[in-house]
Amino acid sequence: MPAVLGGGIGGLSAAYYLTRRFVNPVTVYEASNRLGGWIRSENHYDENFIFEAGPRTIRTKGPAATNTLELLEDLNLNKDIYPICDTHPAARNRMVYAKGRLNMLPNSLTGAFKTLPPFTKPLISALFHDLRAGSKKQKINDESMYDFVERRFGKEIADYAISPMICGICAGNAKEISVRFLMNDLFEWEQKHGGVIKGLLFRDKKKAIKKQSEGVLPKLAKDQKWSIYSIKGGLEMLPKTLADYLTIYSDIQLNSNCQKVTFSKDGSAEICINDKAITTDHVVSSLPAFTLATAVEEQHPDLAGRLNEIPYVDVAVVNLQYRSPDLLEQEAFGFLVPPIENLPILGVIFDSCCFNMRGNTVLTCMLGGHWFEKLFGKNPTEKDILDVALKNVHDILGIEVEPKTSRVHILRKCIPQYTVGHKARVDGIRDYVKKHKLPLSLCGSAFDGVGVNDVILSSRNQVDHIVGCQ
Ligand SMILES: Cc1cc2nc3c(=O)[nH]c(=O)nc-3n(C[C@H](O)[C@H](O)[C@H](O)COP(=O)(O)OP(=O)(O)OC[C@H]3O[C@@H](n4cnc5c(N)ncnc54)[C@H](O)[C@@H]3O)c2cc1C
């Protein structure tokens, strides 16, 4: 019977795909007393608002997104999806706070021809920059997002568009994050054709043809032009529904801390859960890379060393509810703060603009990430963090009133950082597992993408690989 380590979305979806493909039941071991990992919704039904401590929206575009929609359909969640369509202000309007003001990023072709602050030139000029820039003399395997974008599109785009975007996606520093993380195609076009625009024109069009999903939900999302979505009752409904499904077909053990994993010569593995040894024929780990490293270190120090090379950052999430519906001047998803501005926040999400939270203004302020310790020291109190969030909400959004309800979550080591060389690092880890014939599959946010969609697809691919090997 396979053992799944970790009961976040990675582990639960791995267990789901395992049960769909195997007859045998699966056991999920989760260290804490709840499932869902970073997905955690606090639902205030009586006051019509929800606080999300972790992720709040899921994207709808691309193969990983289609896979999640197919999963939701299988789980009968169609009627519970809360979509935001392309025309909604929360889908169209994204802002950056820079040069002392909130700036709406261009969201139409005409906008790209205008000079809109914080930029000093129309965005279209970035394309000419790419055409003029030429290519690197020597082929390279990877570089930072910042360096790539600065080289191809200019410093302003790197500072005011890409750097805040990286803060929004992984709370990371674009100067360290691998270009292959988000712009793999663009990077490869440059390597092959000498520029991004040239690559776009001369790319292999056959490769770009996408397989159509046969699912009802992916079709609905396409027809109705969904941009992002949540689930009624909060995003935690997804792991909850998965867990309900799994309790029928498999065994979920909470408060079950995996301390050690040892592999035997006969092809089986022994996992040590709360000091008790359990034998299994295959381990699917969705644990954070550093936790798995500790578990395998004694028998496989080299593997542990490679896993430990994947760094993580701490993020503080502050949820704020104001008992007034109209505190925001702008209708938008929210705003991000470029690191060049040296402010102590990463950005603010306008939850009550994204979703109807009748009678309330609800905001989420994100802080820290790559800069957590530099800004707040090793052990800030919740009050320290709340004060910083409130001051910035006041200064930037002009909100004078005190929130009626607030929550501060200090999420330690919550987002892995795909720094330059990440792909080679992950390939090296998987090669090690293959070379040593370890009955171990690796999924979870450490490896193949940090978004909920990526994590689910990674679980599916790992399970397909186990099935394919049998
Ligand atoms: C603040 C924040 C905002 C985000 N926003 C978005 C968003 O809007 N959209 C989006 O798509 N993605 C977002 N993400 C990313 C996404 O939420 C995560 O990448 C994803 O939830 C990670 O799932 P996981 O299963 O890989 O890891 P986790 O959620 O970390 O799950 C791992 C599980 O393993 C358990 N565990 C740890 N150690 C052990 C052990 N020794 N034994 C047994 N169990 C153990 C943990 O308790 C946990 O339950 C966000 C992430 C954060 C932190």
Coordinates of C-alpha atoms and ligand atoms in Angstrom, one line a residue:
M1 CA 0.0 0.0 0.0
P2 CA 1.5 3.4 -0.9
A3 CA 2.1 5.9 1.8
V4 CA 1.5 9.6 1.2
L5 CA 3.4 12.0 3.4
G6 CA 1.7 15.4 4.0
G7 CA -1.9 16.3 3.9
G8 CA -1.7 19.7 2.1
I9 CA -3.2 20.0 -1.4
G10 CA -0.1 18.2 -2.8
G11 CA -0.5 15.1 -0.6
L12 CA -4.3 15.0 -0.9
S13 CA -4.3 15.2 -4.6
A14 CA -1.6 12.6 -4.9
A15 CA -3.8 10.3 -2.7
Y16 CA -6.8 11.1 -4.9
Y17 CA -5.0 10.2 -8.1
L18 CA -3.6 7.0 -6.5
T19 CA -7.0 5.9 -5.4
R20 CA -8.3 6.6 -8.9
R21 CA -5.6 4.4 -10.5
F22 CA -5.0 1.7 -7.9
V23 CA -7.4 -0.7 -6.3
N24 CA -5.5 -0.7 -3.0
P25 CA -6.3 2.0 -0.4
V26 CA -3.7 4.6 0.4
T27 CA -2.7 6.0 3.7
V28 CA -2.0 9.8 4.2
Y29 CA 0.1 10.8 7.1
E30 CA -0.3 14.4 8.2
A31 CA 1.7 15.9 11.1
S32 CA -0.8 18.5 12.2
N33 CA -4.3 18.1 13.4
R34 CA -5.9 19.4 10.2
L35 CA -5.7 18.9 6.4
G36 CA -5.1 21.5 3.7
G37 CA -1.6 22.7 4.6
W38 CA -1.3 26.4 3.7
I39 CA -4.9 26.5 2.4
R40 CA -6.8 27.8 5.3
S41 CA -10.1 29.7 5.2
E42 CA -11.8 31.4 8.1
N43 CA -15.5 31.8 7.3
H44 CA -17.5 34.4 9.1
Y45 CA -20.9 33.3 7.7
D46 CA -22.8 35.6 10.1
E47 CA -21.1 38.7 8.8
N48 CA -20.7 37.6 5.1
F49 CA -16.9 37.6 4.8
I50 CA -14.1 35.2 4.5
F51 CA -10.4 35.5 5.6
E52 CA -7.9 33.5 3.6
A53 CA -4.6 32.9 5.4
G54 CA -3.0 31.3 2.4
P55 CA -4.0 31.1 -1.3
R56 CA -7.3 32.8 -2.3
T57 CA -7.7 32.4 -6.0
I58 CA -6.8 29.8 -8.6
R59 CA -6.0 30.6 -12.2
T60 CA -7.9 29.3 -15.2
K61 CA -5.5 29.4 -18.0
G62 CA -3.1 26.7 -19.2
P63 CA -2.9 22.9 -18.9
A64 CA -2.3 22.8 -15.1
A65 CA -5.4 25.0 -14.6
T66 CA -7.5 22.7 -16.9
N67 CA -6.3 19.7 -14.8
T68 CA -7.6 21.4 -11.6
L69 CA -11.0 22.2 -13.2
E70 CA -11.3 18.6 -14.2
L71 CA -10.5 17.5 -10.7
L72 CA -13.2 19.9 -9.3
E73 CA -15.7 18.5 -11.8
D74 CA -14.8 14.9 -10.6
L75 CA -15.4 16.1 -7.1
N76 CA -18.8 17.5 -8.0
L77 CA -17.8 21.0 -7.1
N78 CA -19.1 22.6 -10.3
K79 CA -21.9 24.6 -8.5
D80 CA -19.6 25.8 -5.8
I81 CA -17.1 27.6 -8.0
Y82 CA -17.0 31.3 -7.6
P83 CA -15.5 32.7 -10.8
I84 CA -14.2 36.1 -11.7
C85 CA -14.6 36.7 -15.4
D86 CA -12.1 38.6 -17.6
T87 CA -14.2 41.7 -17.7
H88 CA -14.5 42.0 -13.9
P89 CA -12.4 44.9 -12.3
A90 CA -10.6 42.4 -10.1
A91 CA -9.4 40.6 -13.3
R92 CA -8.6 43.7 -15.3
N93 CA -7.2 46.1 -12.8
R94 CA -3.9 45.5 -11.1
M95 CA -1.9 48.2 -9.5
V96 CA 1.6 48.9 -8.3
Y97 CA 2.4 51.4 -5.6
A98 CA 5.4 53.4 -6.8
K99 CA 6.8 56.9 -6.8
G100 CA 4.4 57.9 -4.0
R101 CA 1.1 56.8 -5.7
L102 CA -1.0 53.9 -6.8
N103 CA -0.6 53.2 -10.5
M104 CA -2.9 51.2 -12.6
L105 CA -1.0 48.8 -14.9
P106 CA -2.0 49.0 -18.6
N107 CA -4.8 46.4 -19.3
S108 CA -5.5 47.0 -23.0
L109 CA -3.6 47.4 -26.2
T110 CA -4.2 51.1 -26.3
G111 CA -2.8 51.4 -22.8
A112 CA 0.5 49.9 -24.0
F113 CA 0.9 52.9 -26.4
K114 CA 0.5 55.5 -23.7
T115 CA 3.1 56.7 -21.2
L116 CA 1.5 55.6 -17.9
P117 CA 3.2 56.1 -14.5
P118 CA 5.3 54.7 -13.0
F119 CA 6.8 54.1 -16.4
T120 CA 8.5 57.0 -18.3
K121 CA 7.9 55.4 -21.7
P122 CA 5.0 53.5 -23.3
L123 CA 5.2 49.8 -22.6
I124 CA 5.3 49.1 -26.3
S125 CA 8.9 50.6 -26.3
A126 CA 9.9 47.6 -24.3
L127 CA 9.3 45.5 -27.4
F128 CA 11.7 47.7 -29.5
H129 CA 14.2 47.3 -26.7
D130 CA 14.0 43.5 -27.2
L131 CA 14.4 43.8 -30.9
R132 CA 17.5 46.0 -30.5
A133 CA 19.0 44.1 -27.6
G134 CA 20.6 41.3 -29.6
S135 CA 21.4 38.0 -27.9
K136 CA 23.9 36.8 -25.4
K137 CA 27.1 35.7 -27.1
Q138 CA 27.3 32.5 -25.1
K139 CA 24.4 30.2 -24.5
I140 CA 23.4 30.0 -20.8
N141 CA 21.2 27.5 -19.0
D142 CA 19.5 29.9 -16.6
E143 CA 19.6 33.4 -15.2
S144 CA 17.5 35.6 -12.8
M145 CA 14.1 36.9 -13.9
Y146 CA 15.4 40.4 -13.2
D147 CA 18.6 40.1 -15.3
F148 CA 16.7 38.5 -18.2
V149 CA 13.9 41.1 -18.2
E150 CA 16.3 44.0 -17.8
R151 CA 18.4 42.7 -20.7
R152 CA 15.4 42.1 -23.0
F153 CA 12.9 44.8 -22.0
G154 CA 14.8 47.4 -20.0
K155 CA 15.3 48.3 -16.3
E156 CA 11.9 50.0 -15.8
I157 CA 10.0 46.8 -16.7
A158 CA 12.3 44.8 -14.5
D159 CA 11.8 47.2 -11.5
Y160 CA 8.1 48.1 -11.8
A161 CA 6.4 45.2 -13.5
I162 CA 8.4 42.0 -13.0
S163 CA 9.9 42.5 -9.5
P164 CA 6.5 43.3 -7.9
M165 CA 4.9 40.4 -9.8
I166 CA 7.5 38.0 -8.3
C167 CA 6.6 39.4 -4.9
G168 CA 3.0 38.6 -5.6
I169 CA 3.6 35.1 -6.9
C170 CA 6.3 33.7 -4.5
A171 CA 7.2 36.6 -2.2
G172 CA 10.6 36.4 -3.7
N173 CA 13.4 38.6 -5.1
A174 CA 13.4 38.7 -8.9
K175 CA 17.1 39.2 -8.8
E176 CA 17.4 35.6 -7.5
I177 CA 14.4 33.8 -9.0
S178 CA 15.1 31.6 -12.0
V179 CA 13.7 32.9 -15.3
R180 CA 12.7 29.4 -16.1
F181 CA 10.2 29.6 -13.2
L182 CA 7.8 31.9 -15.1
M183 CA 9.2 32.7 -18.5
N184 CA 10.7 29.5 -19.7
D185 CA 9.3 29.8 -23.3
L186 CA 10.5 33.4 -23.6
F187 CA 14.0 32.4 -22.3
E188 CA 14.2 29.5 -24.8
W189 CA 13.0 31.7 -27.7
E190 CA 15.8 34.1 -26.9
Q191 CA 18.4 31.3 -26.7
K192 CA 17.2 29.9 -30.0
H193 CA 16.2 32.9 -32.1
G194 CA 18.2 35.7 -30.5
G195 CA 15.2 37.6 -29.0
V196 CA 11.8 37.2 -27.5
I197 CA 9.8 38.9 -30.3
K198 CA 11.8 37.0 -32.9
G199 CA 11.1 33.8 -31.0
L200 CA 7.4 34.6 -30.9
L201 CA 7.4 35.0 -34.7
F202 CA 9.5 32.0 -35.6
R203 CA 8.5 29.6 -32.8
D204 CA 7.4 26.1 -33.6
K205 CA 3.7 26.6 -33.9
K206 CA 2.9 22.9 -33.9
K207 CA 4.3 22.7 -30.3
A208 CA 1.9 25.5 -29.3
I209 CA -1.3 23.6 -30.2
K210 CA -3.1 22.7 -27.0
K211 CA -5.1 19.6 -26.3
Q212 CA -8.8 20.5 -25.7
S213 CA -10.2 19.2 -22.4
E214 CA -13.4 17.2 -22.7
G215 CA -14.6 18.4 -19.2
V216 CA -17.7 20.5 -18.7
L217 CA -16.0 22.8 -16.3
P218 CA -13.0 23.7 -18.4
K219 CA -15.4 24.4 -21.3
L220 CA -17.6 26.6 -19.1
A221 CA -14.5 28.4 -17.9
K222 CA -13.4 29.0 -21.5
D223 CA -16.9 30.0 -22.7
Q224 CA -17.6 32.3 -19.8
K225 CA -14.0 33.7 -19.9
W226 CA -13.2 33.0 -16.3
S227 CA -9.9 34.6 -15.2
I228 CA -9.5 33.3 -11.7
Y229 CA -11.9 31.7 -9.2
S230 CA -12.4 30.6 -5.6
I231 CA -14.8 28.2 -4.1
K232 CA -17.9 29.2 -2.2
G233 CA -17.1 28.9 1.5
G234 CA -13.4 29.6 0.9
L235 CA -10.6 27.8 -0.9
E236 CA -10.3 25.3 2.0
M237 CA -13.4 23.7 0.6
L238 CA -11.1 22.0 -2.0
P239 CA -9.0 20.1 0.5
K240 CA -12.1 19.4 2.6
T241 CA -13.9 17.9 -0.3
L242 CA -10.9 15.9 -1.4
A243 CA -10.6 14.6 2.2
D244 CA -14.3 13.6 2.2
Y245 CA -13.7 11.7 -1.0
L246 CA -10.6 10.1 0.4
T247 CA -12.1 8.9 3.7
I248 CA -14.2 6.5 1.6
Y249 CA -11.3 5.0 -0.3
S250 CA -8.3 5.5 2.0
D251 CA -7.0 6.1 5.4
I252 CA -6.1 9.6 6.6
Q253 CA -4.1 9.8 9.8
L254 CA -3.8 13.2 11.5
N255 CA -1.2 14.1 14.2
S256 CA 1.1 11.6 12.4
N257 CA 4.6 13.1 12.1
C258 CA 6.9 11.4 9.7
Q259 CA 10.4 11.6 11.3
K260 CA 12.4 9.2 9.1
V261 CA 12.3 7.4 5.8
T262 CA 14.6 4.4 5.1
F263 CA 14.8 2.4 2.0
S264 CA 15.4 -1.4 2.0
K265 CA 17.3 -3.5 -0.5
D266 CA 14.2 -5.5 -1.4
G267 CA 12.6 -2.3 -2.9
S268 CA 10.3 -1.5 0.0
A269 CA 10.5 1.5 2.4
E270 CA 10.2 2.0 6.1
I271 CA 8.6 5.2 7.4
C272 CA 8.9 6.2 11.0
I273 CA 5.6 7.9 12.1
N274 CA 5.5 9.2 15.7
D275 CA 8.4 6.7 16.6
K276 CA 6.6 3.8 15.1
A277 CA 8.0 1.9 12.0
I278 CA 5.6 1.2 9.1
T279 CA 6.6 -0.7 6.0
T280 CA 5.3 0.4 2.7
D281 CA 5.9 -0.4 -1.0
H282 CA 6.1 3.2 -2.1
V283 CA 6.4 6.6 -0.6
V284 CA 4.8 9.7 -2.2
S285 CA 6.3 12.7 -0.4
S286 CA 4.6 16.1 -0.5
L287 CA 6.6 17.3 2.4
P288 CA 8.5 20.6 2.2
A289 CA 12.0 19.8 0.8
F290 CA 13.8 20.7 4.1
T291 CA 11.5 18.3 6.0
L292 CA 12.0 15.4 3.6
A293 CA 15.8 16.2 3.8
T294 CA 15.8 15.6 7.6
A295 CA 13.8 12.3 7.1
V296 CA 16.3 10.8 4.6
E297 CA 19.5 12.4 5.8
E298 CA 20.8 9.4 7.8
Q299 CA 20.7 7.0 4.9
H300 CA 21.0 9.4 2.0
P301 CA 23.0 12.5 3.0
D302 CA 23.7 13.5 -0.6
L303 CA 19.9 13.5 -1.4
A304 CA 19.3 15.5 1.8
G305 CA 22.0 18.0 0.8
R306 CA 20.3 18.5 -2.6
L307 CA 16.8 18.9 -1.0
N308 CA 18.2 21.5 1.4
E309 CA 19.4 23.6 -1.5
I310 CA 15.8 24.6 -2.1
P311 CA 15.4 27.7 0.0
Y312 CA 12.1 28.9 1.6
V313 CA 10.8 32.2 2.8
D314 CA 8.6 33.4 5.7
V315 CA 5.5 35.5 4.9
A316 CA 3.2 37.4 7.2
V317 CA -0.4 37.6 6.2
V318 CA -2.7 40.2 7.8
N319 CA -6.5 39.9 7.1
L320 CA -8.5 43.0 7.8
Q321 CA -12.3 43.4 7.9
Y322 CA -14.0 46.8 8.1
R323 CA -17.7 47.0 8.7
S324 CA -18.3 49.4 5.8
P325 CA -18.7 48.5 2.1
D326 CA -17.1 51.5 0.4
L327 CA -13.7 52.2 1.8
L328 CA -11.7 51.6 -1.4
E329 CA -11.4 54.2 -4.1
Q330 CA -10.2 51.8 -6.8
E331 CA -11.9 48.7 -8.0
A332 CA -9.0 46.3 -8.5
F333 CA -7.5 43.0 -7.5
G334 CA -5.2 45.0 -5.3
F335 CA -1.7 46.4 -5.5
L336 CA 1.9 45.2 -5.3
V337 CA 4.9 47.2 -4.1
P338 CA 8.1 47.0 -6.2
P339 CA 11.1 46.2 -3.9
I340 CA 12.9 49.3 -5.2
E341 CA 10.4 51.3 -3.2
N342 CA 11.8 49.9 0.0
L343 CA 8.5 49.6 1.8
P344 CA 7.9 46.9 4.4
I345 CA 4.9 45.4 2.6
L346 CA 4.7 43.1 -0.5
G347 CA 1.2 44.2 -1.4
V348 CA -2.5 44.3 -0.5
I349 CA -5.3 42.3 -2.0
F350 CA -8.8 43.8 -2.2
D351 CA -10.7 40.6 -1.2
S352 CA -14.1 42.4 -1.1
C353 CA -13.5 43.7 -4.6
C354 CA -12.7 40.2 -5.9
F355 CA -15.7 38.6 -4.1
N356 CA -19.0 40.0 -2.8
M357 CA -18.6 40.3 1.0
R358 CA -21.8 42.2 1.5
G359 CA -21.5 45.2 3.8
N360 CA -17.7 44.7 4.4
T361 CA -14.4 46.0 3.1
V362 CA -12.0 43.1 3.4
L363 CA -8.3 43.4 2.7
T364 CA -5.2 41.1 3.0
C365 CA -1.8 42.6 3.5
M366 CA 1.2 40.5 2.7
L367 CA 4.6 41.2 4.3
G368 CA 8.1 39.8 4.5
G369 CA 9.0 37.1 2.0
H370 CA 12.6 37.3 0.9
W371 CA 13.0 40.4 3.1
F372 CA 11.3 39.0 6.2
E373 CA 14.2 38.9 8.7
K374 CA 15.8 42.1 7.4
L375 CA 12.5 44.0 8.0
F376 CA 11.1 42.4 11.1
G377 CA 14.0 40.5 12.8
K378 CA 13.9 36.9 13.8
N379 CA 10.8 36.9 16.0
P380 CA 8.4 39.8 15.5
T381 CA 5.2 39.8 17.5
E382 CA 1.8 39.7 15.8
K383 CA 1.3 43.2 17.0
D384 CA 4.5 44.4 15.3
I385 CA 3.2 43.0 12.1
L386 CA -0.3 44.3 12.5
D387 CA 1.0 47.8 13.2
V388 CA 3.1 47.9 10.0
A389 CA 0.2 46.6 7.9
L390 CA -2.3 49.1 9.3
K391 CA 0.1 52.0 8.9
N392 CA 0.7 51.2 5.2
V393 CA -3.0 50.6 4.6
H394 CA -3.6 54.0 6.1
D395 CA -0.8 55.7 4.2
I396 CA -1.5 54.2 0.8
L397 CA -5.3 53.6 0.8
G398 CA -6.2 56.4 3.1
I399 CA -8.3 54.2 5.3
E400 CA -8.6 56.0 8.6
V401 CA -11.0 53.7 10.5
E402 CA -9.9 50.8 12.6
P403 CA -10.7 47.3 11.3
K404 CA -13.5 45.5 13.2
T405 CA -11.7 42.1 12.9
S406 CA -8.1 41.4 12.1
R407 CA -5.9 38.3 12.0
V408 CA -2.1 38.0 11.7
H409 CA -0.6 34.8 10.5
I410 CA 3.2 34.4 10.5
L411 CA 3.8 31.6 8.0
R412 CA 7.3 30.2 8.5
K413 CA 9.0 28.7 5.5
C414 CA 5.8 28.7 3.5
I415 CA 6.9 29.3 -0.1
P416 CA 9.9 27.6 -1.8
Q417 CA 12.1 29.8 -3.9
Y418 CA 12.9 28.6 -7.4
T419 CA 16.2 30.4 -7.5
V420 CA 18.6 30.3 -10.5
G421 CA 19.4 26.7 -11.3
H422 CA 16.2 25.3 -9.7
K423 CA 15.3 23.1 -12.7
A424 CA 18.8 21.5 -12.7
R425 CA 18.5 21.0 -9.0
V426 CA 15.2 19.2 -9.2
D427 CA 16.4 17.1 -12.2
G428 CA 19.4 16.2 -10.0
I429 CA 17.2 15.1 -7.1
R430 CA 14.9 13.0 -9.3
D431 CA 18.0 11.5 -11.1
Y432 CA 19.3 10.5 -7.7
V433 CA 16.0 8.8 -6.8
K434 CA 16.0 7.0 -10.1
K435 CA 19.7 6.0 -10.0
H436 CA 19.3 4.5 -6.5
K437 CA 16.0 2.9 -7.4
L438 CA 14.3 4.4 -4.4
P439 CA 10.5 3.7 -4.2
L440 CA 10.0 7.5 -3.7
S441 CA 7.9 10.0 -5.7
L442 CA 8.3 13.7 -5.1
C443 CA 5.4 16.2 -5.3
G444 CA 4.4 19.3 -3.5
S445 CA 5.3 22.9 -4.1
A446 CA 9.0 22.4 -3.8
F447 CA 9.5 21.0 -7.2
D448 CA 7.3 21.7 -10.2
G449 CA 5.5 25.0 -9.5
V450 CA 4.2 26.8 -6.4
G451 CA 0.6 27.6 -7.5
V452 CA -2.2 25.3 -6.4
N453 CA -2.7 24.2 -10.1
D454 CA 1.0 23.3 -10.4
V455 CA 1.0 21.4 -7.2
I456 CA -2.1 19.3 -8.2
L457 CA -0.6 18.6 -11.7
S458 CA 2.7 17.6 -10.2
S459 CA 0.9 15.1 -7.9
R460 CA -1.0 13.7 -10.9
N461 CA 2.2 13.4 -13.0
Q462 CA 4.1 11.6 -10.2
V463 CA 1.2 9.1 -9.7
D464 CA 1.0 8.5 -13.5
H465 CA 4.8 7.8 -13.4
I466 CA 4.4 5.2 -10.7
V467 CA 1.6 3.6 -12.6
G468 CA 3.6 3.7 -15.8
C469 CA 6.6 2.0 -14.1
Q470 CA 4.5 -0.9 -12.9
Ligands
LIG1 C1 0.5 33.1 1.8 C2 0.3 32.2 0.6 C3 -0.5 32.7 -0.4 C4 -0.6 31.9 -1.6 N1 -1.5 32.3 -2.6 C5 -1.7 31.5 -3.6 C6 -2.8 31.8 -4.6 O1 -3.5 32.8 -4.4 N2 -3.0 30.9 -5.6 C7 -2.2 29.8 -5.8 O2 -2.4 29.1 -6.7 N3 -1.2 29.5 -4.9 C8 -1.0 30.3 -3.8 N4 -0.1 29.9 -2.9 C9 0.7 28.7 -3.0 C10 0.0 27.4 -2.6 O3 -1.0 27.7 -1.6 C11 0.9 26.4 -2.1 O4 2.0 26.2 -3.0 C12 0.3 25.0 -1.9 O5 -0.8 25.1 -1.0 C13 1.3 24.1 -1.3 O6 0.7 22.8 -1.1 P1 1.6 21.6 -0.6 O7 0.7 20.4 -0.4 O8 2.8 21.4 -1.6 O9 2.3 22.0 0.7 P2 1.7 22.3 2.2 O10 0.5 23.1 2.1 O11 2.9 22.9 2.9 O12 1.4 20.9 2.7 C14 2.4 20.1 3.3 C15 1.7 19.3 4.5 O13 2.7 18.4 5.0 C16 2.6 18.5 6.4 N5 3.8 18.1 7.0 C17 5.0 18.8 7.2 N6 5.9 18.0 7.8 C18 5.4 16.8 8.0 C19 5.9 15.6 8.5 N7 7.1 15.5 9.0 N8 5.1 14.5 8.6 C20 3.8 14.6 8.1 N9 3.3 15.7 7.6 C21 4.1 16.8 7.5 C22 2.2 19.9 6.7 O14 1.6 20.0 8.0 C23 1.3 20.2 5.6 O15 -0.1 19.9 5.9 C24 0.1 30.7 -1.7 C25 0.9 30.2 -0.6 C26 1.0 31.0 0.5 C27 1.9 30.5 1.6

